[in-house]
Tab-separated table of C-alpha atoms and ligand atoms in Angstrom:
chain	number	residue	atom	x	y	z
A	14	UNK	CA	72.243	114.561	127.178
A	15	UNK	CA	76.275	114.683	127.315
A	16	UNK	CA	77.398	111.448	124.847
A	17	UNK	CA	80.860	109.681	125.522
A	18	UNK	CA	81.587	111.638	122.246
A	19	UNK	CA	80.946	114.647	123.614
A	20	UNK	CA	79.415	118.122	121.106
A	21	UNK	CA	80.107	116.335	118.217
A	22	UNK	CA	76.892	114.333	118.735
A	23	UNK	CA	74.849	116.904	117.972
A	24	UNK	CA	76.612	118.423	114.953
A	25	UNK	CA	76.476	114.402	113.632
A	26	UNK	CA	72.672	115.133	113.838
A	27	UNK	CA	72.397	118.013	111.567
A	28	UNK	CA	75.012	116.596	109.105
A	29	UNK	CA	73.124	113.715	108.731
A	30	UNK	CA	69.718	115.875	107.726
A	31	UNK	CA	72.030	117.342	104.882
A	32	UNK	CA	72.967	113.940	103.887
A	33	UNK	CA	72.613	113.998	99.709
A	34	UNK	CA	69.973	111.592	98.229
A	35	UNK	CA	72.638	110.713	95.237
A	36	UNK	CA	76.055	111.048	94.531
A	37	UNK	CA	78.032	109.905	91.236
A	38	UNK	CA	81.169	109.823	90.380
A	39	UNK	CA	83.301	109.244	87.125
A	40	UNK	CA	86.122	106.768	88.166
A	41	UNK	CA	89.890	108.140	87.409
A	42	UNK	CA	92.689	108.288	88.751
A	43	UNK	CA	93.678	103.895	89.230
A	44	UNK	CA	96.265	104.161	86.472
A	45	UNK	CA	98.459	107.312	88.363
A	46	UNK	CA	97.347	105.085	91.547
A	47	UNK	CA	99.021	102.533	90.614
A	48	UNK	CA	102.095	103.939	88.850
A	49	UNK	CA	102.690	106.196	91.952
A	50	UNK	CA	103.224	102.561	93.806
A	51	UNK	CA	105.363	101.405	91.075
A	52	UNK	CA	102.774	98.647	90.113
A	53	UNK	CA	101.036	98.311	86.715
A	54	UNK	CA	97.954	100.000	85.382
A	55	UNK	CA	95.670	96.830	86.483
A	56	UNK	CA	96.520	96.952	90.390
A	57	UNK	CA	95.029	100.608	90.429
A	58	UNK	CA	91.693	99.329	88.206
A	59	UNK	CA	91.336	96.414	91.371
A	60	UNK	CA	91.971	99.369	94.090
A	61	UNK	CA	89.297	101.128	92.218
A	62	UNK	CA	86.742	98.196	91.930
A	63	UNK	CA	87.512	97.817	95.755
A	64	UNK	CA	86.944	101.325	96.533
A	65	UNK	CA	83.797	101.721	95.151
A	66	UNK	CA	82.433	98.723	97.168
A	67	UNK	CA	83.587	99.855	100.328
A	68	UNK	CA	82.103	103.925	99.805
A	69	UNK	CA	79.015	101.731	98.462
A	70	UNK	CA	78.670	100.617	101.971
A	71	UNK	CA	79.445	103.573	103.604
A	72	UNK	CA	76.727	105.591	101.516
A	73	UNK	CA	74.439	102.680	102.060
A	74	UNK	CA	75.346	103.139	105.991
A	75	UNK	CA	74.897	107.367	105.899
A	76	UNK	CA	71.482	106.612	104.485
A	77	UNK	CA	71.954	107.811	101.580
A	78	UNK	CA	69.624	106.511	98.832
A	79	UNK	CA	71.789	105.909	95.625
A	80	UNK	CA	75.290	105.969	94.554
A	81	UNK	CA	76.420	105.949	90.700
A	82	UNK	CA	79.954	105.335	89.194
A	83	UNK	CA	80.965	106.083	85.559
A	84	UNK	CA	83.491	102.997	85.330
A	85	UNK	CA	83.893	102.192	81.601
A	86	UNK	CA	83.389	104.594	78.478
A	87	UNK	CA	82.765	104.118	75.138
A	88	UNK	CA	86.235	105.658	74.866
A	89	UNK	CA	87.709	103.466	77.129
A	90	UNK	CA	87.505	99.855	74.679
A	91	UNK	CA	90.426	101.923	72.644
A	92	UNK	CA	92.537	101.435	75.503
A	93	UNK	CA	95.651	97.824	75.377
A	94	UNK	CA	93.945	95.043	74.728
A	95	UNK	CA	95.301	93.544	78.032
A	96	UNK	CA	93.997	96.558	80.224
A	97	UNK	CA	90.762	96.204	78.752
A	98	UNK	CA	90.474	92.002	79.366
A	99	UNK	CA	91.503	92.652	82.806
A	100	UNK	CA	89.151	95.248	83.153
A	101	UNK	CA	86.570	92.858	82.107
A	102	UNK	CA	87.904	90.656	84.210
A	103	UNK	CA	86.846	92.960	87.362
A	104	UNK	CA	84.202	93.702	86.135
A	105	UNK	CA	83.105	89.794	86.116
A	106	UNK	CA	84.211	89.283	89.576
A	107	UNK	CA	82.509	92.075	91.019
A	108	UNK	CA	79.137	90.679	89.372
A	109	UNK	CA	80.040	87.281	91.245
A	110	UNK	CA	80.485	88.553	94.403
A	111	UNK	CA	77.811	90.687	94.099
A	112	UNK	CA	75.336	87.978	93.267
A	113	UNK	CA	76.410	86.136	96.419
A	114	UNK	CA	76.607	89.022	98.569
A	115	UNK	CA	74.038	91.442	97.747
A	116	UNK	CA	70.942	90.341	99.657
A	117	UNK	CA	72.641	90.436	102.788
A	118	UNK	CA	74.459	93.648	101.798
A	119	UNK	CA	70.863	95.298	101.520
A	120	UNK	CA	72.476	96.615	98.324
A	121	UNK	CA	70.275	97.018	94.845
A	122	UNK	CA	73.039	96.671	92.538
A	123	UNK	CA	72.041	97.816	89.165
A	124	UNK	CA	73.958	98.203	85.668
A	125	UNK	CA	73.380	100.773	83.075
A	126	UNK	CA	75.134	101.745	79.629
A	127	UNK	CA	74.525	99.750	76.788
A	128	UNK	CA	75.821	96.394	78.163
A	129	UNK	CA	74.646	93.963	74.896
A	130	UNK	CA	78.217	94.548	73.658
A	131	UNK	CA	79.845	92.903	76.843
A	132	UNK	CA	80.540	88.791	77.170
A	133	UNK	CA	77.629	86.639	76.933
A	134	UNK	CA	78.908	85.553	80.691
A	135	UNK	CA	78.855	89.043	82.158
A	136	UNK	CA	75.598	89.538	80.575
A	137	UNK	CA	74.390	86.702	82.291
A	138	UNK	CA	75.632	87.822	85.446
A	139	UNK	CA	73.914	90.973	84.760
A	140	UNK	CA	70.661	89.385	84.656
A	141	UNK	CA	71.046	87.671	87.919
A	142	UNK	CA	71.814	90.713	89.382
A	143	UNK	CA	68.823	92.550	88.303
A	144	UNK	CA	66.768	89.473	89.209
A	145	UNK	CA	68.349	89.833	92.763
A	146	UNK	CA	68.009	93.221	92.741
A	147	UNK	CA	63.849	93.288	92.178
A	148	UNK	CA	63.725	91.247	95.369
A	149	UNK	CA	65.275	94.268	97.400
A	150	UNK	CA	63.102	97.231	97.037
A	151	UNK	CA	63.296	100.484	99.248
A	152	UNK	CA	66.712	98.808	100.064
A	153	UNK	CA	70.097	101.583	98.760
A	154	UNK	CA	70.978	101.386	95.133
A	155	UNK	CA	74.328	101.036	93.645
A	156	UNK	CA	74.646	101.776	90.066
A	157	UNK	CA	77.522	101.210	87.436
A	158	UNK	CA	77.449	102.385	84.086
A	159	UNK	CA	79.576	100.767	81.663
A	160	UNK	CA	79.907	101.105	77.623
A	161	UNK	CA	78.683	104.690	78.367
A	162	UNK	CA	78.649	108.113	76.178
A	163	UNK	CA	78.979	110.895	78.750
A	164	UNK	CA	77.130	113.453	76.437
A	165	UNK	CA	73.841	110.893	75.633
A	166	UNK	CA	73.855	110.543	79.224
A	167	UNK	CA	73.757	114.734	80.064
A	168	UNK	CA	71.393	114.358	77.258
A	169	UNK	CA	69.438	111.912	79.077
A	170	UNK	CA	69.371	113.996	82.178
A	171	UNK	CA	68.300	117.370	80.561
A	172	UNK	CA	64.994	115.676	78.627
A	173	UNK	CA	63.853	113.784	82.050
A	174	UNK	CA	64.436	117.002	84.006
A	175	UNK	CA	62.164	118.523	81.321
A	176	UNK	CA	59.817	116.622	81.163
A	177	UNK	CA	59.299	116.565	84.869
A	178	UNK	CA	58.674	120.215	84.743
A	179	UNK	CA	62.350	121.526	85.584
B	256	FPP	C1	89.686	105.225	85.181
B	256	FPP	O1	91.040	105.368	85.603
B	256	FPP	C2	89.235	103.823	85.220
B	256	FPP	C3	88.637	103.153	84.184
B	256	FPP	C4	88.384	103.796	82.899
B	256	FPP	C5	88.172	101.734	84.311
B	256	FPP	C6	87.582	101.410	85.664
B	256	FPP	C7	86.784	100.160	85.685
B	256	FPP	C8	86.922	99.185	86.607
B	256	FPP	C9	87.923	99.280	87.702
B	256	FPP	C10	86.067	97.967	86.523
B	256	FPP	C11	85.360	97.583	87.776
B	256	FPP	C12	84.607	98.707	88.383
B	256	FPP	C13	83.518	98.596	89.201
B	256	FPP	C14	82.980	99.835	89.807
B	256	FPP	C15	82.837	97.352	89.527
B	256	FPP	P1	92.159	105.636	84.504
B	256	FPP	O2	92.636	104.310	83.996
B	256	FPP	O3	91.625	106.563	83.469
B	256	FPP	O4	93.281	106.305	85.385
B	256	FPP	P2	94.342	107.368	84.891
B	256	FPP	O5	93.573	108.632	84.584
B	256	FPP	O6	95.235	107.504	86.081
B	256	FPP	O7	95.042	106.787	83.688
């Protein structure tokens, strides 16, 4: 059957069967963002937070099954006090809208890194989130690390790949 769209129909088909069950991705980049616009380090960290909402939604939409950002290092706390607050900052307002919004999103959101060193507030929100997110299952998940060490993480990887037989 010929679509208003024409051939391209079809070749949507088979891209979708080769649609990836995971992609991560290590955030970079906001600070050059930003300075490249002439605006200040924290207008490229909101673009970012942004960002990875709205590809969120379009993974969620492809049918893909997970997507994972890197967002904040163990490295990264050396960075101006004032980038790091408003950091946090995001961080806390992407919790709140996520607590309101993520049922009818259809989106698991779900926080990993070692997170007891954040704000007794964001680890609150952090509950509530997880809470929310055990009353979504089978639905996409979204996944942020934050306080992370990249190599205990590859670390991490290699032993569960191991011990799943390779
Ligand atoms: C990397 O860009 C960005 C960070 C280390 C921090 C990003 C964290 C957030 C925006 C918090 C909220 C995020 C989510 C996903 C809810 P960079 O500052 O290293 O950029 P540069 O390489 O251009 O300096």
């Amino acid at each position: 059957m010929k679509t208003d769209m024409g051939l391209p129909h079809d070749n949507m088909v088979g891209d979708r069967a080769n649609i990836p069950h995971h992609v991560a991705i290590i955030m970079d980049g906001n600070g050059r963002w930003a300075k490249k616009r002439g605006l200040p380090r924290t207008a490229g960290h909101k673009a970012g937070a942004e960002t990875f909402r709205t590809i969120a939604g379009h993974c969620r939409d492809l049918g893909m099954d997970y997507f994972t950002v890197y967002a904040f290092s163990t490295e990264n706390w050396k960075r101006p006090a004032e980038e790091v607050e408003a950091i946090m900052g995001l961080l806390e307002k992407y919790l709140i809208d996520s607590v309101n919004e993520m049922e009818e999103d259809r989106i698991r959101l779900k926080f990993f890194g070692d997170t007891s060193v954040l704000t007794p507030r964001l680890q609150e929100l952090i509950r509530r989130t997880d809470e929310i997110a055990e009353r979504l299952p089978g639905c996409f998940h979204a996944n942020v690390y934050v306080n992370y060490v990249g190599r205990v993480e590859i670390l991490r990887a290699a032993r569960a790949l191991a011990a799943s037989g390779g």
